[in-house]
Coordinates of C-alpha atoms in Angstrom, one line a residue:
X1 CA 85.0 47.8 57.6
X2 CA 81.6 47.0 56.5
X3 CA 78.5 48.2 59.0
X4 CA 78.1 44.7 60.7
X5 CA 82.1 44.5 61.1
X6 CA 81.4 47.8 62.3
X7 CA 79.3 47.2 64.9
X8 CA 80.5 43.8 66.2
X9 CA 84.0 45.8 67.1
X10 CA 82.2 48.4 69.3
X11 CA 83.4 51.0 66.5
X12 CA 79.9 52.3 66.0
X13 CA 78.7 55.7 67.3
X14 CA 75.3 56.1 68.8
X15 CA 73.7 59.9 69.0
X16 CA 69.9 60.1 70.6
X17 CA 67.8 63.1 69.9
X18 CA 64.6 64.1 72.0
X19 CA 62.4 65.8 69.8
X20 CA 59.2 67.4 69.8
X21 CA 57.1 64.2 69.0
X22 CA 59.5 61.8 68.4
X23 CA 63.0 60.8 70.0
X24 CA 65.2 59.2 67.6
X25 CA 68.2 57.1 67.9
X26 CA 71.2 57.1 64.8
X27 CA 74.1 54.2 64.8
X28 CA 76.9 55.6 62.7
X29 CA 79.9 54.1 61.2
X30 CA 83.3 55.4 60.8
X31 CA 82.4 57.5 58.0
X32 CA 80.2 59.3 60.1
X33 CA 77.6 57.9 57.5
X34 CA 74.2 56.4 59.3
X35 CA 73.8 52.5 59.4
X36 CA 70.8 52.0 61.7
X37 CA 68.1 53.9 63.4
X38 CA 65.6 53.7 65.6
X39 CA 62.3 55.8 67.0
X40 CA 59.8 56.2 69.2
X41 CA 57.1 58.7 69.4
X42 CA 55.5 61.0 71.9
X43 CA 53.5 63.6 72.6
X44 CA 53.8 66.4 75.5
X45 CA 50.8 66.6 77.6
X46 CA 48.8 70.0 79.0
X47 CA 48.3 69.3 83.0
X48 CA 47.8 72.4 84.8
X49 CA 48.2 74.8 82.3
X50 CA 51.6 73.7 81.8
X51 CA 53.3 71.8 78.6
X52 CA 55.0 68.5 80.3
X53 CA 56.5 65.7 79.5
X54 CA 56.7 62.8 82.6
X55 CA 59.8 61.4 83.9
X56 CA 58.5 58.0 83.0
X57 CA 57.7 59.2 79.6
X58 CA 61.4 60.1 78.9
X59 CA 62.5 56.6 80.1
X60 CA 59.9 54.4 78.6
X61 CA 60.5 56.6 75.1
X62 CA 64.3 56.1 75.6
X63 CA 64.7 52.8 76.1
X64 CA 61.2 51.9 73.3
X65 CA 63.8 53.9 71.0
X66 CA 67.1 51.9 72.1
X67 CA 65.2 49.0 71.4
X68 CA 63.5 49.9 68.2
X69 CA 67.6 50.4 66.4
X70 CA 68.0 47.3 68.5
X71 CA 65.7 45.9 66.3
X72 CA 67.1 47.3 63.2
X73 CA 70.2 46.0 63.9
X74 CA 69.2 42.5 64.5
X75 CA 67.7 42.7 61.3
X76 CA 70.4 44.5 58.9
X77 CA 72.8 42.6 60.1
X78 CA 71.9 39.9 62.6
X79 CA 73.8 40.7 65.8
X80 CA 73.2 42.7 68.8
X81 CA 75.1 45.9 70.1
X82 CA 77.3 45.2 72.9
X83 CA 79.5 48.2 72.7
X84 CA 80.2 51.2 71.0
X85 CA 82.7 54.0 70.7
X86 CA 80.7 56.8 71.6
X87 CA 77.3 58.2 72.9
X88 CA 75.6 61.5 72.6
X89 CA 72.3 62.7 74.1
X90 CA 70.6 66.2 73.0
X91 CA 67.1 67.4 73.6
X92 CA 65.2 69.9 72.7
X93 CA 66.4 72.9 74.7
X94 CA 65.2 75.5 77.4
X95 CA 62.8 74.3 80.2
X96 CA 62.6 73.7 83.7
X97 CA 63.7 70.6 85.0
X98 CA 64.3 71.0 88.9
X99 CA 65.5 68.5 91.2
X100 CA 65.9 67.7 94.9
X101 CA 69.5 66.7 96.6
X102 CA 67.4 62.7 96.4
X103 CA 67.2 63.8 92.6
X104 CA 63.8 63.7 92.7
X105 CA 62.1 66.1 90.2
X106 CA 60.3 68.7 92.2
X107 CA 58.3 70.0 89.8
X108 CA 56.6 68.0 86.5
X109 CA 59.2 69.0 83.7
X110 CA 57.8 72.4 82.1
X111 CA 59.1 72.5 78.4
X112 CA 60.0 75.5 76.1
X113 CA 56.7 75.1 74.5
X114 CA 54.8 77.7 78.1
X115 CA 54.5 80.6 78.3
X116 CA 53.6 81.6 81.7
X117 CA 57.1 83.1 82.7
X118 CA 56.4 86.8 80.7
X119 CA 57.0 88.6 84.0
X120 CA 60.3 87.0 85.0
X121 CA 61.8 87.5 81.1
X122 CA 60.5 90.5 81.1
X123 CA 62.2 92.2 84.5
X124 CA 65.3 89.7 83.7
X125 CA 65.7 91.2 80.2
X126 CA 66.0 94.9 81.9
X127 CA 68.0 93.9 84.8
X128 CA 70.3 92.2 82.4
X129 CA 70.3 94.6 79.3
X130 CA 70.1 91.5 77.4
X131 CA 66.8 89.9 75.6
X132 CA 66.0 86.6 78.1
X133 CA 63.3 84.9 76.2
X134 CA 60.1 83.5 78.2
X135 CA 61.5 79.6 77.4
X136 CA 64.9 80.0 79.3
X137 CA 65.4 77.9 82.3
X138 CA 66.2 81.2 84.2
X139 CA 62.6 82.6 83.0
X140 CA 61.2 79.8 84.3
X141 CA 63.8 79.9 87.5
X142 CA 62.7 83.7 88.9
X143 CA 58.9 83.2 87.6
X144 CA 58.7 80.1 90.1
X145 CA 60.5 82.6 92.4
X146 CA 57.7 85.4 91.9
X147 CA 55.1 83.3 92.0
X148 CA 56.4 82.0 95.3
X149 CA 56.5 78.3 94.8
X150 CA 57.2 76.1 97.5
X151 CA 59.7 73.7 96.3
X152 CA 61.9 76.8 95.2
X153 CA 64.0 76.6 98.1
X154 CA 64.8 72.3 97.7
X155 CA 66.7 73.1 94.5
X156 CA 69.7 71.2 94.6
X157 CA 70.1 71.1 90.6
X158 CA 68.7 72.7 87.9
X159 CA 69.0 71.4 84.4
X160 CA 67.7 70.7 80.9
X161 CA 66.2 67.5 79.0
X162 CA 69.2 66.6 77.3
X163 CA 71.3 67.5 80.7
X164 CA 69.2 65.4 82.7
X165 CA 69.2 62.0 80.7
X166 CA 72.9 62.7 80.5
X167 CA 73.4 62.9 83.9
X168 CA 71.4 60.1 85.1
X169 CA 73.2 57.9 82.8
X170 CA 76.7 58.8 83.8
X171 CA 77.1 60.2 86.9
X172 CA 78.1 63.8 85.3
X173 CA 76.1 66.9 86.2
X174 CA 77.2 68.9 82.8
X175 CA 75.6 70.2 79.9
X176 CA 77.6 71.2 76.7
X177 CA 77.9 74.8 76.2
X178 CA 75.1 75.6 73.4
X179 CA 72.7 73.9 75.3
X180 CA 73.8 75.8 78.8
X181 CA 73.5 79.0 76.7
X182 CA 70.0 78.3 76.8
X183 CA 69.2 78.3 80.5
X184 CA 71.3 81.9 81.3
X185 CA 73.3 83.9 78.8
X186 CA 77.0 82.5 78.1
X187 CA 80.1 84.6 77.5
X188 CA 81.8 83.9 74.3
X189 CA 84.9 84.7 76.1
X190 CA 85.0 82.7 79.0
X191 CA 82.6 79.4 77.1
X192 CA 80.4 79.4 80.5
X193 CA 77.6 81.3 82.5
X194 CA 78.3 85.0 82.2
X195 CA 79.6 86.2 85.8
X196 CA 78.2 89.6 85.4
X197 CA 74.8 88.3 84.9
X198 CA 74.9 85.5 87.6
X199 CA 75.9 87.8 90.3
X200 CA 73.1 90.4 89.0
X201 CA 70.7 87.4 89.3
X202 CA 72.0 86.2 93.0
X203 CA 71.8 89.9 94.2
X204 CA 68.4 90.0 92.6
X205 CA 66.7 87.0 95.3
X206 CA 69.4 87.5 97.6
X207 CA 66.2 88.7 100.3
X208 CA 64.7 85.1 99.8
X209 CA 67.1 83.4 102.0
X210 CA 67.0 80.4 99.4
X211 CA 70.0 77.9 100.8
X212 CA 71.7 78.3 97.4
X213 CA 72.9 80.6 94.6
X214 CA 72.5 80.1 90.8
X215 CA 76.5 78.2 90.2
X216 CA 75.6 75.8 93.0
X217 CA 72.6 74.4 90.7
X218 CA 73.5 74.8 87.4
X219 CA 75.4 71.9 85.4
X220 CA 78.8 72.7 84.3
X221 CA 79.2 74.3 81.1
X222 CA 81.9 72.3 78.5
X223 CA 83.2 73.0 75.2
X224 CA 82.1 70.1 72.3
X225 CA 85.2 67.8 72.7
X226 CA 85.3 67.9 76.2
X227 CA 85.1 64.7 78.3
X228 CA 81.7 64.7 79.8
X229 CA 82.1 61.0 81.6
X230 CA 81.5 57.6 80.7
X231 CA 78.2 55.1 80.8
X232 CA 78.0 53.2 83.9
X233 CA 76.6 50.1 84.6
X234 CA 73.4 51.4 85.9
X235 CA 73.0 53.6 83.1
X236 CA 73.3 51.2 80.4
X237 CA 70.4 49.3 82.0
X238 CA 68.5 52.5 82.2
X239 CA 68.9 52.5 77.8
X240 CA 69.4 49.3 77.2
X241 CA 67.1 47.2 79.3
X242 CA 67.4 43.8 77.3
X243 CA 71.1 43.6 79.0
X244 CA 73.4 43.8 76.0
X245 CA 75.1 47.3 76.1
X246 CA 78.3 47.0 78.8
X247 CA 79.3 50.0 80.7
X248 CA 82.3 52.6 79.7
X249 CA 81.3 54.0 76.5
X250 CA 82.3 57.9 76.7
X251 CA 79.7 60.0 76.3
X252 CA 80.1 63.5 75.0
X253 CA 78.8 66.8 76.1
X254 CA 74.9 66.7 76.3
X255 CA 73.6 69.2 73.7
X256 CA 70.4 71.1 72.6
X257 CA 68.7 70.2 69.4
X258 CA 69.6 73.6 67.8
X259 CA 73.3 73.1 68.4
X260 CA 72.9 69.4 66.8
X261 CA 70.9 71.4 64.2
X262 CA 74.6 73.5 63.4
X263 CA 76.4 70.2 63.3
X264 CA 74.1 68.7 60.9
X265 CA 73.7 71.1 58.8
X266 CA 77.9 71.9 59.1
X267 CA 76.4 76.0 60.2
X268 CA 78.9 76.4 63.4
X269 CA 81.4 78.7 61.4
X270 CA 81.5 82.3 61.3
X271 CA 79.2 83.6 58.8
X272 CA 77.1 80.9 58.2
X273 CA 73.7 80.0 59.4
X274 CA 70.8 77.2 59.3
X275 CA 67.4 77.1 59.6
X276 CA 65.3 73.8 61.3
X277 CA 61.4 73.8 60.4
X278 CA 59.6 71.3 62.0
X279 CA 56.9 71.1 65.0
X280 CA 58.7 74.9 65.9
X281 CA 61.4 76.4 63.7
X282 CA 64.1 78.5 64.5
X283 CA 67.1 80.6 62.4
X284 CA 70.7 80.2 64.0
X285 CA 73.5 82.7 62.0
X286 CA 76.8 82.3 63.7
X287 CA 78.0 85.8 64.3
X288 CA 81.6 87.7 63.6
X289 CA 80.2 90.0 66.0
X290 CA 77.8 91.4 68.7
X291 CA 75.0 93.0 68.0
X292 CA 74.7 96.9 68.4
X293 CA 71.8 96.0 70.9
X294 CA 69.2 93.5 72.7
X295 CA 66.2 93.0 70.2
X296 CA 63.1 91.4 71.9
X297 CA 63.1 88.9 69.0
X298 CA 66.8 87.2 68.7
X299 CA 68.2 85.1 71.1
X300 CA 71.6 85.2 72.1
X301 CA 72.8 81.4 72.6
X302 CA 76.4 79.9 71.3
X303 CA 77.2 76.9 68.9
X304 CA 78.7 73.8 70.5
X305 CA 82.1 75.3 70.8
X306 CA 81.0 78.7 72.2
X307 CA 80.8 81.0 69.1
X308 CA 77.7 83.7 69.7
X309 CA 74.8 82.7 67.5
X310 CA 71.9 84.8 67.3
X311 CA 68.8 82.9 66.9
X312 CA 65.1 83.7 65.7
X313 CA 63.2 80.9 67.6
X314 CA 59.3 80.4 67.1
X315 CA 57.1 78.2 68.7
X316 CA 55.2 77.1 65.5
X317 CA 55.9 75.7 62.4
X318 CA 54.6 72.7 60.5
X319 CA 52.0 71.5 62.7
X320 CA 49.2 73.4 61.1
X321 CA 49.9 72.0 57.5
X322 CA 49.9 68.6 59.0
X323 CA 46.3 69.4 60.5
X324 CA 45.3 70.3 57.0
X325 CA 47.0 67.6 55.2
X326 CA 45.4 65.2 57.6
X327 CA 41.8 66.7 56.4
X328 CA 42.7 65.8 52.9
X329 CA 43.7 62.3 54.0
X330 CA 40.2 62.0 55.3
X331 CA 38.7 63.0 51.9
X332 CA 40.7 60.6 49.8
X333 CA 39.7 58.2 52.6
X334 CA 36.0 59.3 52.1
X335 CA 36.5 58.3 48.8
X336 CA 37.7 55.2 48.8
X337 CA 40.7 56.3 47.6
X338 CA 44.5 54.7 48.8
X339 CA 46.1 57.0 50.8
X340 CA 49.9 57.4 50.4
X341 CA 51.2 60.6 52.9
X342 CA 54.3 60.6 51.2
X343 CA 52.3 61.2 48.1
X344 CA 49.9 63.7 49.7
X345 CA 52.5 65.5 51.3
X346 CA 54.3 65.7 47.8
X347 CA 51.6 66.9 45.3
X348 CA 50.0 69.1 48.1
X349 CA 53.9 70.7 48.7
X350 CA 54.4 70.9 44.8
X351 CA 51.3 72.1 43.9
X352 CA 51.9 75.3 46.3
X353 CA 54.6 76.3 43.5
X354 CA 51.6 76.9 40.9
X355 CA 50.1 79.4 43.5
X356 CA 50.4 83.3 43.1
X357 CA 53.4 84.8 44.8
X358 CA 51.3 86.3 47.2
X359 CA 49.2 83.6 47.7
X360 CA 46.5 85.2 45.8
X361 CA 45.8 87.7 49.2
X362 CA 44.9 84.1 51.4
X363 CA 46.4 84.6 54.8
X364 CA 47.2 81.7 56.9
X365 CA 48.6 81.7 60.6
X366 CA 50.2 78.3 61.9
X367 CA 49.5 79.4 65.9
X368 CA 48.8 76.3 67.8
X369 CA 50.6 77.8 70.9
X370 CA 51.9 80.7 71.5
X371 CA 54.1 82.9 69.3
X372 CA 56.9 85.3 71.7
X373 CA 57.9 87.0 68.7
X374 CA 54.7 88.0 67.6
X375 CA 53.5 88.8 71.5
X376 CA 51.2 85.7 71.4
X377 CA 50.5 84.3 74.7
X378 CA 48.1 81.6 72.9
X379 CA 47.6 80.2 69.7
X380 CA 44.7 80.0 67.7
X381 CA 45.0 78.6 64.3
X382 CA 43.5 80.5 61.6
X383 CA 42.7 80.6 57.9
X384 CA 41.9 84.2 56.7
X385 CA 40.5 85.6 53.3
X386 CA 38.0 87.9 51.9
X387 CA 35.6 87.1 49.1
X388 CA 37.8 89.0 46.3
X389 CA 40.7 86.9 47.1
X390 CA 41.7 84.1 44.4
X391 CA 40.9 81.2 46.4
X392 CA 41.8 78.0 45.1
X393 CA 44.5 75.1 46.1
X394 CA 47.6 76.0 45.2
X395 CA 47.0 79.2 46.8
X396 CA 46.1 77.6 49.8
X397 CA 48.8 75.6 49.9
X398 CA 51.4 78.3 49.3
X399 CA 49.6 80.8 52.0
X400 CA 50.6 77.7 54.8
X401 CA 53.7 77.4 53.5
X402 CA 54.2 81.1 53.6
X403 CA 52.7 80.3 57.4
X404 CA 55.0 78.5 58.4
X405 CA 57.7 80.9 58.1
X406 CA 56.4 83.9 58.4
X407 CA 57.4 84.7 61.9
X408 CA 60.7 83.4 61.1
X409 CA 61.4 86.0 58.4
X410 CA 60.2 88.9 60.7
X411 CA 62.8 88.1 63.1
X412 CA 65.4 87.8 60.5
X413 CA 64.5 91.1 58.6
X414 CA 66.1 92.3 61.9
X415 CA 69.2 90.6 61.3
X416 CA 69.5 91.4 57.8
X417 CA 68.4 94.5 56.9
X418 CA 68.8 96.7 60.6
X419 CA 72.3 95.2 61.6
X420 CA 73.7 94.0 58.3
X421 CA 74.7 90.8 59.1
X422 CA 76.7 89.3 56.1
X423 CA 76.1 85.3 55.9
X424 CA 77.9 83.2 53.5
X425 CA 75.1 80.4 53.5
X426 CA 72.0 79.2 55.3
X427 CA 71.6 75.6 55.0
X428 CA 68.3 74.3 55.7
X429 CA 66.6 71.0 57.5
X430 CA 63.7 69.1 58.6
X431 CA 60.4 67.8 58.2
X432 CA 59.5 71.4 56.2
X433 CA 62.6 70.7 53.5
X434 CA 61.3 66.4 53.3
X435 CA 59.6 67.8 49.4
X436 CA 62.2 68.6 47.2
X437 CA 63.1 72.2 46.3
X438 CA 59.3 73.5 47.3
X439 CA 60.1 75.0 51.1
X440 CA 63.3 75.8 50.0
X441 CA 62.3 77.7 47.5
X442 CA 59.6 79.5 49.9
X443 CA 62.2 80.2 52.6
X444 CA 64.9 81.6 49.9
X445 CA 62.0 84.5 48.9
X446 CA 61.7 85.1 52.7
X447 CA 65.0 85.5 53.9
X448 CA 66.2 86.9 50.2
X449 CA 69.0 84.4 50.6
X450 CA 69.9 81.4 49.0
X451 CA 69.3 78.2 50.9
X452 CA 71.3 75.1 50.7
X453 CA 69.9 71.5 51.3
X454 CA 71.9 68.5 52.0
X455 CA 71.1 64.9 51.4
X456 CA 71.8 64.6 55.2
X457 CA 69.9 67.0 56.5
X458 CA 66.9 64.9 56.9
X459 CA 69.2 62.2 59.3
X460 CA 68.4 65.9 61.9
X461 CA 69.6 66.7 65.4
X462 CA 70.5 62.7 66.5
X463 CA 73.0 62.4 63.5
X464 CA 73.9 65.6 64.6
X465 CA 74.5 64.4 68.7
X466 CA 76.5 61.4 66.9
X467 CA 78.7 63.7 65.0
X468 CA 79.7 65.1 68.3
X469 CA 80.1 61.8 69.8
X470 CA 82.4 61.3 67.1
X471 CA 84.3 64.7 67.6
X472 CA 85.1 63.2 71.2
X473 CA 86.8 60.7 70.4
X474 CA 87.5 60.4 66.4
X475 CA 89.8 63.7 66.7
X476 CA 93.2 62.7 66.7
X477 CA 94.0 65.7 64.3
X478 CA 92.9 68.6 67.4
X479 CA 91.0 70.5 64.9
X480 CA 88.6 73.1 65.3
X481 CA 85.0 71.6 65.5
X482 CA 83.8 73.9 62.0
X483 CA 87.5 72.0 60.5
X484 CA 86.4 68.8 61.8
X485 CA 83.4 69.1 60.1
X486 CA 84.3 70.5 56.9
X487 CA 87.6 68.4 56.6
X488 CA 86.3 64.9 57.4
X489 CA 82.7 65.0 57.5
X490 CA 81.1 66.8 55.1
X491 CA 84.5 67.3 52.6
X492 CA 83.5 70.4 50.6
X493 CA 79.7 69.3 50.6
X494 CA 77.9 72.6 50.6
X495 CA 74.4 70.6 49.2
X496 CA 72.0 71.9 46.4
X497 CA 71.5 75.3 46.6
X498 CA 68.9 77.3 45.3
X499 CA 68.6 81.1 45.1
X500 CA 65.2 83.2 45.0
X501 CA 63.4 85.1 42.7
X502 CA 63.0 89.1 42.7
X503 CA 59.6 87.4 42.0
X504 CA 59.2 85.2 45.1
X505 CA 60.6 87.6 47.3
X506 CA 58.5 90.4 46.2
X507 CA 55.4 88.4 46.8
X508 CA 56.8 87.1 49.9
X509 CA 57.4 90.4 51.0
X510 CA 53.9 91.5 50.3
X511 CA 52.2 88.4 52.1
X512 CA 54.3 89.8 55.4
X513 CA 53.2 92.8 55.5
X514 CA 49.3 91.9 55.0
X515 CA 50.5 89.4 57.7
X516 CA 51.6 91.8 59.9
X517 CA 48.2 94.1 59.3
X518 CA 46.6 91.3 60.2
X519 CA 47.7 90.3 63.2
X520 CA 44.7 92.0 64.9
X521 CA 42.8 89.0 63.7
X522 CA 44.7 86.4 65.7
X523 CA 44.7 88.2 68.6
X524 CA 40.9 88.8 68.9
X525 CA 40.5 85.2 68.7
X526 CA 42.9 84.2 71.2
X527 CA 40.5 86.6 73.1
X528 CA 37.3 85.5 72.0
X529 CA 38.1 81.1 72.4
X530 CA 39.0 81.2 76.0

């Protein structure tokens, strides 16, 4: 079938992704091979102290998006969608999104990006014995609870981004089991909310009198493949507003963007592992194993069939060395000079290779919000060097991309070097990879590991939530999802790998440890810019 044929039988697949700063929307054909797309940015806003994103902003962007690859279609191929095979919905994970039995939002939706919930991870993590990071929706759950918010006790559900959309367009209050790994530990074993822990938690506010306890609020937890409900008419109007899209479409298990991140990059075996760098970055290595103990630093979550995965999340990643690249646009602008950012972004990226190993001693920290794994509350971002330092562009350049990273590979020397974990490839993606071979090659010397790349790994989480979609209901074989994927998607595609240097990962390892000494730095100026 060609892609208009495609499409005009309802054989298309649709996965949507809420990023960061943009949600994006991927039409895929049987091939599992992308045929339209559409976008729509945003922006999370800072009201009270709190990262949010409004209600309204997640439906206007949804349905700007739907109508943006509505668009593209029209203009491929000259016809409009009136049904499809599949949907899929993912998000980025962790939050607080907390609703009344009317299913009104009680609270403005408070996003993995705050920090405010260090006391709750904190006395969770011991009651637990199990590293609860400050972004979990259970962090966010008992910090309400300490701080004695009101609307605590109206909680009739409790869910994330990708949960919510999901269930407001179906009916279905569930969440697929990576992204449910993210609001209160899951056991492997069982693929939903660990017992132990839930009862520890329901003992722990028991004294509040709330009207509920944690099961009756949280989404159920399935297993990729699972049926996870269908569109109804009243959501199909709610994504596709012009009229065209008619009810019934399944719609797979909502997921987080890091599980649509292991599906991308084809990480969700055993011994393999992948790395997204974009507005934050995060490691996920798919474990054989548990590890010997809880490590402030790794999260615990599971891949989108309930293997453990630990996980090195960070708050920060690319946003600084678009700040900077913007300044540079402003220069060539100055000048009267055409600016390209494709260009920019390429000779800025490329000319970081030319830089010293070590950047030359030039220190760079990416912090625009806080960093947990570095104990960073706030973020300031900073450029640090002293006057013997060899300061010149590519050096520059190679210290942000070293930036970027760096709190990335200090999570992962954990992994690595204390428990041994043995991986048998890291594939990388995102907006960090976009230049050819140049932060590849940077995140090879940090995690002394080759990295893989894939032509596909730029297509990110939304192809990723439309492979899933296309797990649901393309599966006639039963297999595994890690078969599904290496058999009929990806077919022995491992990508271009490259491996690092003793070089790089010498240098590397001497820009983290000046990093590390100067960590003192940040943290006085989080201090001193109140």
């Amino acid at each position: 079938m060609t892609a208009k044929q495609t499409i005009e039988a309802g054989k298309a697949i649709l996965g949507i992704e809420f990023g960061s700063t943009r949600i994006k929307a991927v039409l895929i054909d049987e091939e599992n091979k992308p045929i339209a797309q559409g976008s729509h940015e945003w922006e999370n806003q800072l009201v009270d102290g709190l990262w949010t994103y409004s209600t309204e902003a997640v439906w206007y962007g949804l349905q700007d998006c739907y109508a943006d690859l509505r668009a593209d279609v029209r203009k491929q191929y000259d016809i409009e969608i009136e049904a499809l095979a599949a949907i899929g919905f993912s998000a980025m994970m962790h939050g607080y999104m907390a609703f009344n039995e009317k299913q009104d939002i009680l609270v403005p939706f408070r996003t993995w990006r705050n920090t405010n919930t260090g006391q709750a991870a904190a006395e969770l993590s011991e009651l637990f014995n199990y590293n609860i990071p400050l972004r979990w929706s259970i962090s966010h759950l008992y910090q309400c609870i300490l701080d004695n918010e009101e609307h605590v006790s109206d909680i009739k559900y409790l869910t994330t981004l990708a949960g919510y959309v999901h269930w407001q367009v179906t009916g279905q209050f569930v969440l697929g089991v990576g992204d449910a790994s993210g609001m209160i530990p899951v056991d492997p074993k069982t693929k939903t909310y660990d017992a132990t822990m839930v009862e520890k938690f329901d003992n722990l506010i028991a004294a509040k009198g709330f009207p509920w306890k944690l099961l009756d609020i949280l989404p159920k937890s399935l297993n990729a493949g699972e049926n996870a409900g269908f569109l109804t008419p009243e959501g199909a109007k709610r994504l596709d507003v012009s009229g065209h899209l008619k009810a019934g479409i399944p719609v797979c298990p909502p997921e987080g963007d890091a599980g649509t991140g292991m599906v991308a990059t084809n990480a969700v075996k055993q011994r393999t592992g992948n790395v997204s760098a974009g507005t934050s970055s995060f490691s996920m290595i798919v474990l054989e194993k548990e590890l010997s103990k809880p490590y402030e630093m790794i999260d615990m979550v599971t891949t989108p069939d309930g293997s453990l995965v630990a996980m090195v999340h960070c708050n920060n990643c690319t946003s600084d060395i678009n700040a900077w690249v913007g300044l540079f646009k402003e220069y060539q602008q100055l000048l009267g000079i055409k600016v390209d950012m494709n260009e920019l972004y390429g000779k800025l990226f490329n000319k970081a290779l030319e830089g010293d190993t070590d950047c030359g001693g030039l220190m760079a920290y990416n912090y625009v919000s806080g960093e947990p794994v570095t104990g960073l509350a706030e973020g300031r971002p900073l450029f640090v060097r002293s006057a013997n330092d060899k300061f010149n562009l590519a050096n520059f350049m190679r210290a942000h991309l070293y930036g970027a990273i760096g709190v990335l590979k200090i999570g992962n020397d954990i992994l690595f070097n204390e428990e041994k974990i043995k991986v048998d490839r890291i594939t990388g993606h995102g907006g960090y990879f976009k230049t050819p071979g140049v932060g590849q090659r940077m995140l090879a010397a940090a995690l002394n590991s080759p990295i893989s790349v894939m032509e596909t790994a730029g297509e990110g989480g939304a192809w990723g939530i439309a492979l899933l979609a296309a797990y649901l209901v393309k599966n006639e074989k039963k297999l595994s999802l890690a078969d599904y994927l290496d058999k009929v998607v990806f077919a022995g595609d491992a990508g271009v790998e490259i491996a690092p240097t003793p070089e790089d990962v010498e240098g590397f390892n001497k820009y983290i440890k000046l990093y590390k000494a100067c960590l003192p730095i940040e943290e006085c100026a989080v201090q001193a810019k109140k």
